[in-house]
Coordinates of C-alpha atoms in Angstrom, one line a residue:
M193 CA 22.0 -19.3 -15.0
Q194 CA 21.9 -16.8 -12.3
Q195 CA 24.5 -13.9 -12.8
R196 CA 26.8 -13.4 -9.7
S197 CA 26.7 -9.7 -8.4
K198 CA 30.0 -7.8 -7.9
S199 CA 29.6 -8.2 -4.2
Q200 CA 29.4 -11.9 -4.4
S201 CA 32.8 -12.5 -6.1
E202 CA 36.3 -11.6 -5.8
L203 CA 38.1 -10.0 -8.7
S204 CA 39.6 -13.1 -10.3
D205 CA 43.0 -13.2 -12.0
S206 CA 41.5 -13.7 -15.4
P207 CA 38.1 -11.8 -15.3
L208 CA 36.0 -11.3 -18.5
P209 CA 36.9 -8.2 -20.3
D210 CA 33.3 -6.8 -20.2
S211 CA 32.9 -7.6 -16.4
F212 CA 33.3 -5.0 -13.7
A213 CA 36.3 -7.1 -12.6
G214 CA 37.7 -6.8 -16.0
K215 CA 37.3 -3.0 -16.3
I216 CA 38.1 -1.7 -12.8
G217 CA 41.8 -2.1 -13.4
I218 CA 41.5 0.1 -16.6
F219 CA 39.4 2.8 -15.0
S220 CA 41.4 2.9 -11.8
H221 CA 44.8 2.8 -13.5
D222 CA 45.6 6.6 -13.7
F223 CA 44.0 7.2 -10.4
L224 CA 46.2 4.7 -8.6
K225 CA 49.3 6.0 -10.5
C226 CA 48.6 9.4 -9.0
C227 CA 48.1 8.0 -5.5
L228 CA 51.4 6.2 -5.8
Y229 CA 52.9 9.4 -6.8
I230 CA 51.5 11.2 -3.9
A231 CA 52.5 8.4 -1.5
D232 CA 56.0 8.6 -2.8
T233 CA 56.7 12.2 -2.9
G234 CA 56.6 12.9 0.7
Q235 CA 56.7 16.7 1.6
R236 CA 58.3 17.9 -1.7
A237 CA 55.8 20.6 -2.5
S238 CA 57.4 21.3 -5.8
H239 CA 56.0 18.0 -7.2
F240 CA 52.5 19.2 -6.7
T241 CA 52.0 21.3 -9.7
Q242 CA 48.9 22.6 -11.5
K243 CA 49.4 19.9 -14.1
F244 CA 49.5 17.2 -11.5
Y245 CA 46.3 18.5 -9.8
S246 CA 44.7 18.7 -13.1
T247 CA 45.6 15.0 -13.9
L248 CA 44.5 13.8 -10.5
A249 CA 41.1 15.6 -10.8
S250 CA 40.5 14.0 -14.2
A251 CA 41.5 10.4 -13.2
S252 CA 39.5 10.5 -10.0
T253 CA 36.4 11.9 -11.8
L254 CA 36.6 9.1 -14.3
L255 CA 37.1 6.4 -11.7
E256 CA 34.1 7.8 -9.4
D257 CA 31.8 7.8 -12.6
F258 CA 32.7 4.1 -13.3
L259 CA 32.2 3.1 -9.6
D260 CA 28.9 5.0 -9.3
Y261 CA 27.7 3.5 -12.6
N262 CA 28.2 0.1 -11.3
G263 CA 26.7 0.5 -7.9
A264 CA 29.6 1.0 -5.6
K265 CA 27.5 3.5 -3.6
N266 CA 25.2 0.6 -2.5
N267 CA 27.9 -2.2 -2.0
K268 CA 29.5 -2.6 1.4
N269 CA 32.7 -4.1 -0.1
W270 CA 33.3 -1.2 -2.5
Y271 CA 31.7 1.8 -0.7
Y272 CA 34.8 2.9 1.2
F273 CA 37.0 2.8 -1.9
R274 CA 34.2 4.8 -3.8
E275 CA 34.3 7.5 -0.9
L276 CA 38.0 7.7 -0.9
T277 CA 37.9 8.3 -4.6
A278 CA 35.5 11.1 -4.1
A279 CA 37.4 12.6 -1.3
I280 CA 40.6 12.7 -3.5
R281 CA 38.7 14.1 -6.4
H282 CA 37.2 17.1 -4.4
I283 CA 40.4 17.8 -2.3
G284 CA 42.3 17.7 -5.7
L285 CA 40.0 20.0 -7.5
A286 CA 40.1 22.4 -4.6
S287 CA 43.9 22.2 -4.6
N288 CA 43.9 22.9 -8.3
F289 CA 41.8 26.1 -7.9
Q290 CA 44.1 27.3 -5.1
K291 CA 47.1 26.5 -7.1
H292 CA 45.9 28.6 -10.0
I293 CA 45.3 31.6 -7.7
S294 CA 49.0 31.1 -6.3
N295 CA 50.3 31.0 -9.8
R296 CA 48.4 34.0 -11.0
I297 CA 48.2 36.3 -8.0
V298 CA 51.1 38.5 -9.0
H299 CA 49.3 39.1 -12.4
Y300 CA 46.1 40.3 -10.6
D301 CA 48.0 43.3 -9.3
L302 CA 45.7 43.5 -6.4
P303 CA 46.2 45.7 -3.3
D304 CA 46.6 44.4 0.2
S305 CA 47.3 40.7 -0.8
S306 CA 50.6 39.9 0.8
D307 CA 48.9 38.0 3.9
F308 CA 46.5 36.5 1.5
Q309 CA 49.3 34.9 -0.4
T310 CA 50.9 33.5 2.8
E311 CA 47.5 32.1 3.9
G312 CA 46.8 30.6 0.5
E313 CA 50.2 28.7 0.7
A314 CA 49.0 27.4 4.2
A315 CA 45.6 26.3 2.8
L316 CA 47.4 24.5 -0.1
Q317 CA 49.7 22.7 2.4
F318 CA 46.6 21.6 4.5
L319 CA 44.9 20.2 1.3
K320 CA 48.2 18.5 0.2
N321 CA 48.5 16.9 3.6
C322 CA 44.9 15.5 3.3
L323 CA 45.9 13.9 0.0
Q324 CA 49.0 12.4 1.5
K325 CA 47.0 10.9 4.3
M326 CA 44.5 9.4 2.0
A327 CA 46.8 8.1 -0.8
P328 CA 48.2 5.1 1.4
I329 CA 44.7 4.1 2.5
V330 CA 43.5 4.2 -1.1
L331 CA 46.4 1.9 -2.1
G332 CA 45.6 -0.5 0.8
E333 CA 42.0 -0.6 -0.2
A334 CA 42.9 -1.3 -3.8
Q335 CA 45.0 -4.3 -2.8
R336 CA 42.2 -5.6 -0.5
L337 CA 39.8 -5.4 -3.5
N338 CA 42.4 -7.2 -5.6
I339 CA 42.9 -4.3 -8.0
R340 CA 46.4 -4.6 -9.5
L341 CA 48.6 -1.6 -8.7
P342 CA 50.2 0.1 -11.8
E343 CA 53.8 -0.9 -12.6
D344 CA 54.5 2.2 -14.6
C345 CA 55.4 5.0 -12.4
I346 CA 54.8 8.7 -12.7
R347 CA 58.0 10.8 -12.9
E348 CA 58.4 14.4 -11.5
A349 CA 59.4 15.4 -15.0
D350 CA 55.9 14.6 -16.1
F351 CA 54.5 17.6 -14.0
P352 CA 56.5 20.6 -14.7
S353 CA 55.3 24.0 -13.2
I354 CA 53.3 26.3 -15.3
Q355 CA 56.1 29.1 -15.1
T356 CA 58.7 29.4 -17.9
A357 CA 62.0 31.4 -18.2
D358 CA 60.6 33.5 -21.0
S359 CA 57.2 34.7 -22.4
L360 CA 55.6 35.0 -25.7
E361 CA 56.1 38.4 -27.4
F362 CA 53.3 40.9 -26.7
D363 CA 52.2 42.0 -30.3
I364 CA 48.4 42.3 -30.1
D365 CA 47.3 45.7 -28.8
D366 CA 44.0 45.5 -27.1
E367 CA 44.2 48.9 -25.5
D368 CA 41.1 50.3 -27.3
K369 CA 39.5 46.9 -28.1
G370 CA 35.8 46.7 -27.0
Q371 CA 36.5 49.4 -24.2
Q372 CA 33.0 51.0 -24.8
K373 CA 32.0 53.0 -21.9
Q374 CA 28.5 51.5 -21.7
N375 CA 29.9 48.0 -21.3
I376 CA 32.2 49.1 -18.6
V377 CA 29.5 51.0 -16.8
K378 CA 27.2 48.0 -17.1
I379 CA 29.7 45.4 -15.8
A380 CA 30.8 47.7 -12.9
S381 CA 27.2 48.4 -12.0
E382 CA 26.3 44.6 -11.9
F383 CA 29.6 43.9 -9.8
L384 CA 28.4 46.5 -7.3
N385 CA 24.9 44.8 -7.1
L386 CA 26.5 41.4 -6.7
I387 CA 28.5 42.8 -3.7
K388 CA 25.5 44.3 -2.2
N389 CA 23.6 41.0 -2.4
F390 CA 26.6 39.1 -0.9
D391 CA 26.4 41.3 2.2
Q392 CA 23.9 38.8 3.7
I393 CA 26.8 36.3 4.1
K394 CA 29.7 38.7 4.3
F395 CA 31.8 38.8 7.6
Y396 CA 35.0 40.5 8.6
E397 CA 36.3 38.6 11.7
R398 CA 37.2 34.9 11.5
Y399 CA 34.8 32.5 13.1
S400 CA 35.3 30.0 15.8
F401 CA 34.4 26.5 14.9
Q402 CA 31.2 26.7 16.9
E403 CA 30.2 29.9 14.9
I404 CA 31.1 28.1 11.7
I405 CA 28.9 25.0 12.2
A406 CA 26.1 27.4 13.2
I407 CA 26.0 28.9 9.7
V408 CA 27.1 25.8 7.8
P409 CA 25.2 24.4 5.9
D410 CA 22.2 26.3 7.1
K411 CA 23.2 29.8 5.9
V412 CA 26.4 29.2 3.9
N413 CA 26.3 26.1 1.8
E414 CA 27.4 24.8 -1.6
V415 CA 24.3 25.8 -3.5
E416 CA 24.6 29.4 -2.3
I417 CA 28.2 29.6 -3.0
R418 CA 27.8 28.1 -6.5
R419 CA 25.1 30.8 -7.2
Y420 CA 27.5 33.5 -6.6
E421 CA 30.3 31.7 -8.5
M422 CA 28.2 31.6 -11.5
L423 CA 27.3 35.4 -11.2
V424 CA 31.0 36.3 -10.9
H425 CA 31.9 34.0 -13.8
N426 CA 29.3 35.8 -16.0
L427 CA 30.9 39.1 -15.1
Q428 CA 34.4 37.9 -15.8
S429 CA 33.1 36.5 -19.2
S430 CA 31.4 39.8 -20.2
F431 CA 34.5 41.8 -19.4
D432 CA 36.7 39.5 -21.5
T433 CA 34.3 39.8 -24.4
Y434 CA 33.3 43.4 -24.3
V435 CA 36.1 45.3 -22.5
I436 CA 39.5 43.7 -22.6
H437 CA 40.2 40.6 -24.7
G438 CA 43.9 40.2 -23.9
G439 CA 45.8 39.3 -20.7
F440 CA 47.2 41.0 -17.7
R441 CA 50.4 42.3 -18.7
F442 CA 49.7 45.6 -20.6
G443 CA 46.8 47.9 -21.2
N444 CA 44.6 50.0 -18.8
R445 CA 45.9 49.0 -15.4
R446 CA 42.8 50.1 -13.5
L447 CA 40.6 47.9 -15.7
K448 CA 42.8 45.0 -15.6
Q449 CA 42.9 45.2 -11.7
L450 CA 39.1 45.0 -11.9
R451 CA 39.5 41.8 -13.9
G452 CA 41.8 40.6 -11.1
F453 CA 39.2 41.1 -8.5
F454 CA 36.7 39.1 -10.6
S455 CA 39.4 36.4 -11.1
V456 CA 40.5 35.9 -7.5
V457 CA 36.9 35.9 -6.1
F458 CA 35.7 33.5 -8.8
H459 CA 38.5 30.9 -8.2
L460 CA 38.0 31.3 -4.4
L461 CA 34.3 30.6 -4.8
Q462 CA 35.2 27.6 -6.8
M463 CA 37.4 26.3 -4.1
V464 CA 35.0 27.1 -1.3
G465 CA 32.1 25.5 -3.3
R466 CA 34.0 22.3 -3.8
L467 CA 35.0 22.0 -0.3
L468 CA 31.6 22.8 1.0
H469 CA 30.3 20.0 -1.3
F470 CA 32.6 17.6 0.1
Y471 CA 31.9 18.6 3.7
E472 CA 28.0 18.4 3.2
R473 CA 28.0 15.3 1.2
H474 CA 30.8 13.3 3.0
L475 CA 31.6 14.7 6.5
Y476 CA 28.3 16.4 7.7
E477 CA 26.6 14.3 10.3
A478 CA 23.3 13.5 8.6
G479 CA 22.1 10.6 10.8
Y480 CA 23.3 7.6 8.7
K481 CA 23.8 4.2 10.3
N482 CA 25.8 1.0 9.8
T483 CA 28.1 1.1 6.7
Y484 CA 27.5 4.8 5.8
K485 CA 28.2 5.8 9.4
K486 CA 31.4 3.7 9.6
V487 CA 32.9 5.2 6.4
H488 CA 31.8 8.6 7.4
D489 CA 33.8 8.3 10.7
Q490 CA 36.8 6.9 8.7
L491 CA 36.7 10.0 6.4
C492 CA 36.5 12.4 9.4
A493 CA 39.5 10.7 10.9
L494 CA 41.5 11.3 7.7
I495 CA 40.1 14.9 7.2
P496 CA 39.0 16.4 10.3
P497 CA 35.9 18.5 9.7
E498 CA 37.1 21.4 12.0
Q499 CA 40.3 21.9 10.0
L500 CA 38.4 21.5 6.6
L501 CA 35.8 24.1 7.6
D502 CA 38.5 26.4 9.0
C503 CA 40.3 26.3 5.7
T504 CA 37.0 26.7 3.8
I505 CA 35.4 29.6 5.8
N506 CA 38.3 31.3 7.6
Y507 CA 40.5 31.4 4.6
G508 CA 38.5 30.8 1.5
L509 CA 35.1 32.7 2.2
Y510 CA 36.9 35.2 4.4
S511 CA 39.2 36.2 1.5
V512 CA 36.2 36.3 -0.9
C513 CA 34.6 38.9 1.6
H514 CA 38.1 40.8 1.8
F515 CA 38.4 41.2 -2.0
L516 CA 34.8 42.0 -2.5
S517 CA 35.2 44.9 -0.1
L518 CA 38.4 46.2 -1.8
G519 CA 36.7 45.7 -5.2
R520 CA 33.7 47.7 -4.3
E521 CA 35.7 50.9 -4.1
H522 CA 37.6 50.0 -7.2
A523 CA 34.4 49.5 -9.1
R524 CA 32.9 52.7 -8.0
L525 CA 35.9 54.5 -9.1
I526 CA 35.8 53.0 -12.5
L527 CA 32.0 53.5 -12.8
N528 CA 32.3 57.1 -12.1
E529 CA 35.1 57.5 -14.5
N530 CA 32.9 56.2 -17.4
I531 CA 29.3 57.1 -16.7
E532 CA 27.5 59.6 -18.8
R533 CA 26.7 62.5 -16.5
G534 CA 23.7 64.9 -16.6
S535 CA 21.4 66.9 -14.4
I536 CA 17.7 67.2 -13.9
R537 CA 15.3 69.5 -12.0
V538 CA 12.4 67.9 -10.5
G539 CA 9.7 68.8 -8.0
V540 CA 9.9 68.2 -4.3
P541 CA 7.5 65.6 -2.8
Q542 CA 4.3 67.4 -2.4
K543 CA 2.9 68.0 1.1
L544 CA 5.4 66.0 3.3
G545 CA 8.8 66.7 1.5
F546 CA 11.8 64.5 1.6
H547 CA 10.7 62.3 4.7
A548 CA 11.5 58.6 5.0
R549 CA 9.8 57.0 2.0
P550 CA 10.8 59.5 -0.8
S551 CA 14.4 59.7 0.6
L552 CA 14.6 55.9 0.8
L553 CA 13.4 55.4 -2.8
V554 CA 15.8 57.9 -4.2
A555 CA 18.7 56.4 -2.3
K556 CA 17.7 52.9 -3.6
I557 CA 17.6 54.1 -7.2
V558 CA 21.1 55.6 -6.8
Q559 CA 22.4 52.4 -5.0
H560 CA 21.0 50.3 -7.8
Y561 CA 23.1 51.8 -10.4
G562 CA 26.1 52.5 -8.3
G563 CA 27.2 55.8 -10.0
Q564 CA 27.6 59.0 -8.1
V565 CA 24.5 61.3 -7.8
E566 CA 24.3 64.5 -5.8
L567 CA 21.3 66.6 -4.7
V568 CA 22.4 70.2 -5.2
L569 CA 21.0 73.1 -3.1
G570 CA 22.9 76.3 -4.1
E571 CA 26.5 75.7 -2.8
D572 CA 25.5 72.6 -0.8
R573 CA 25.8 69.1 -2.2
F574 CA 24.3 66.1 -0.7
D575 CA 25.0 62.3 -1.3
A576 CA 21.8 61.0 -3.0
S577 CA 22.8 57.3 -2.2
S578 CA 22.4 58.3 1.6
V579 CA 18.9 58.4 3.0
L580 CA 20.3 60.5 5.9
D581 CA 22.0 63.0 3.5
I582 CA 18.6 63.4 1.6
Q583 CA 16.7 64.0 4.8
W584 CA 19.4 66.5 5.9
A585 CA 18.7 68.3 2.4
G586 CA 15.0 67.9 3.1
G587 CA 15.2 70.1 6.2
K588 CA 16.9 72.8 4.1
I589 CA 14.3 72.5 1.4
Q590 CA 11.5 72.9 3.8
K591 CA 13.2 75.8 5.6
E592 CA 13.7 77.7 2.4
N593 CA 10.3 76.7 1.0
L594 CA 11.8 75.3 -2.2
K595 CA 9.5 73.6 -4.8
E596 CA 12.2 72.2 -7.0
V597 CA 15.6 70.6 -6.5
L598 CA 18.5 69.7 -8.7
F599 CA 20.0 66.2 -9.1
E600 CA 23.5 65.9 -10.9
G601 CA 25.4 62.7 -11.7
D602 CA 24.8 59.3 -13.5
A603 CA 22.4 59.9 -16.4
R604 CA 21.0 56.4 -16.0
T605 CA 20.0 57.2 -12.4
L606 CA 18.6 60.5 -13.2
T607 CA 16.2 59.0 -15.7
D608 CA 14.7 56.9 -13.0
I609 CA 14.6 59.6 -10.4
E610 CA 12.7 61.7 -12.9
I611 CA 10.2 58.8 -13.3
L612 CA 9.9 58.5 -9.5
A613 CA 9.2 62.2 -9.2
G614 CA 6.5 61.9 -11.8
V615 CA 4.5 59.9 -9.3
N616 CA 5.2 62.2 -6.3
Y617 CA 8.0 59.8 -5.2
G618 CA 5.7 56.9 -4.6
E619 CA 3.1 58.3 -2.4
D620 CA -0.2 60.3 -2.4
L621 CA -0.7 63.6 -0.7
M622 CA -1.5 61.8 2.6
G623 CA 1.8 60.1 2.6
K624 CA 0.5 56.6 1.6
G625 CA 2.2 54.4 -0.9
V626 CA 1.0 54.3 -4.5
P627 CA 2.0 51.7 -7.3
L628 CA 5.3 52.4 -8.9
P629 CA 5.8 52.5 -12.7
K630 CA 7.1 49.3 -14.3
E631 CA 10.4 50.9 -15.1
L632 CA 11.1 51.0 -11.2
K633 CA 10.0 47.4 -10.5
Y634 CA 13.4 46.8 -8.9
L635 CA 12.4 49.0 -6.0
R636 CA 9.4 46.7 -5.0

């Protein structure tokens, strides 16, 4: 006997327990309860707590997995319901990340964050409005598909806020736990390198919509953002393991502020990555036709791409850039407080002195490690991370016919400058480049 496909039959009143019709009510139950709750709460923002967003994300993920496993992506009757489920999931997850930031921002103790808090509340309101526009449509689709709506309702008391009237006693002292200088130096240096790499997509003025669609998704996309998200998460994890195991309330304030920069950037990248995924997968015009195009247009009417991208880029990514810029100076300060300092005396580049190539290579070494290093000529000190400063020093070296110079600062950097000086700063006596030692492969 030929088996009927899901698209050939309506969900009957008494479906077989192992059939799609028999299981859809089970797998959609918690999701539809959340949608009923969203539709019933109106504009009461206090009802949308972190616990609610977590519940919504879990329920929608389970339902989406069930629908995809059973072919809803390729079924005309079920495709819109599947896409609505995915939309609720991604918007719910993004809301959860932003709600976490709103709950924790005071503990991050970050400078220049008052406007950010206000903009964060506006972003959360926009995302909540999206959920409230979709919830009645989801419920209508469920009824059209003969999915029984849950009779048991969610109560406001089921989703209290995360804040409490008191806190647990602080009785574990982590002041000196794991605060080895080498770990602090390593993490701060890696953070500075991450910020330098992020410069390729960093911006300081908010974009117009036309400027946004010129960079999304060609330059700024989910894959690129998730790569940085992973890197920041690794730094945060290393920090918690090797520097400060405890929370935010006590201990070295400067170090815990550095942890705050990691946290706010990480959770913003989570939100941005989730919203970019939703835009690229569900709202971006990719040339589809027929059913896919119709559903795409329906989703765009519910969640206007211009507003979604404004929230994603002009709030989310802009704030990432803002806190990375502030974090750069904070990390440099911590780095220079903890580096092992030293000094070396090395020869001047033979024949041509500190012209463009030697100056650039020295500056790149200093920038790679991030710690302070100065080129010292008597009473004069020059910033060795600056090509221009080194070339200024080169003029004085040539005028005074000096054969050796003194570098002072970060001992890690000095080791590599000494290696570079050993190969005449990467060039022969005619000024042509020569291969660099393997220890300096990061300069290539």
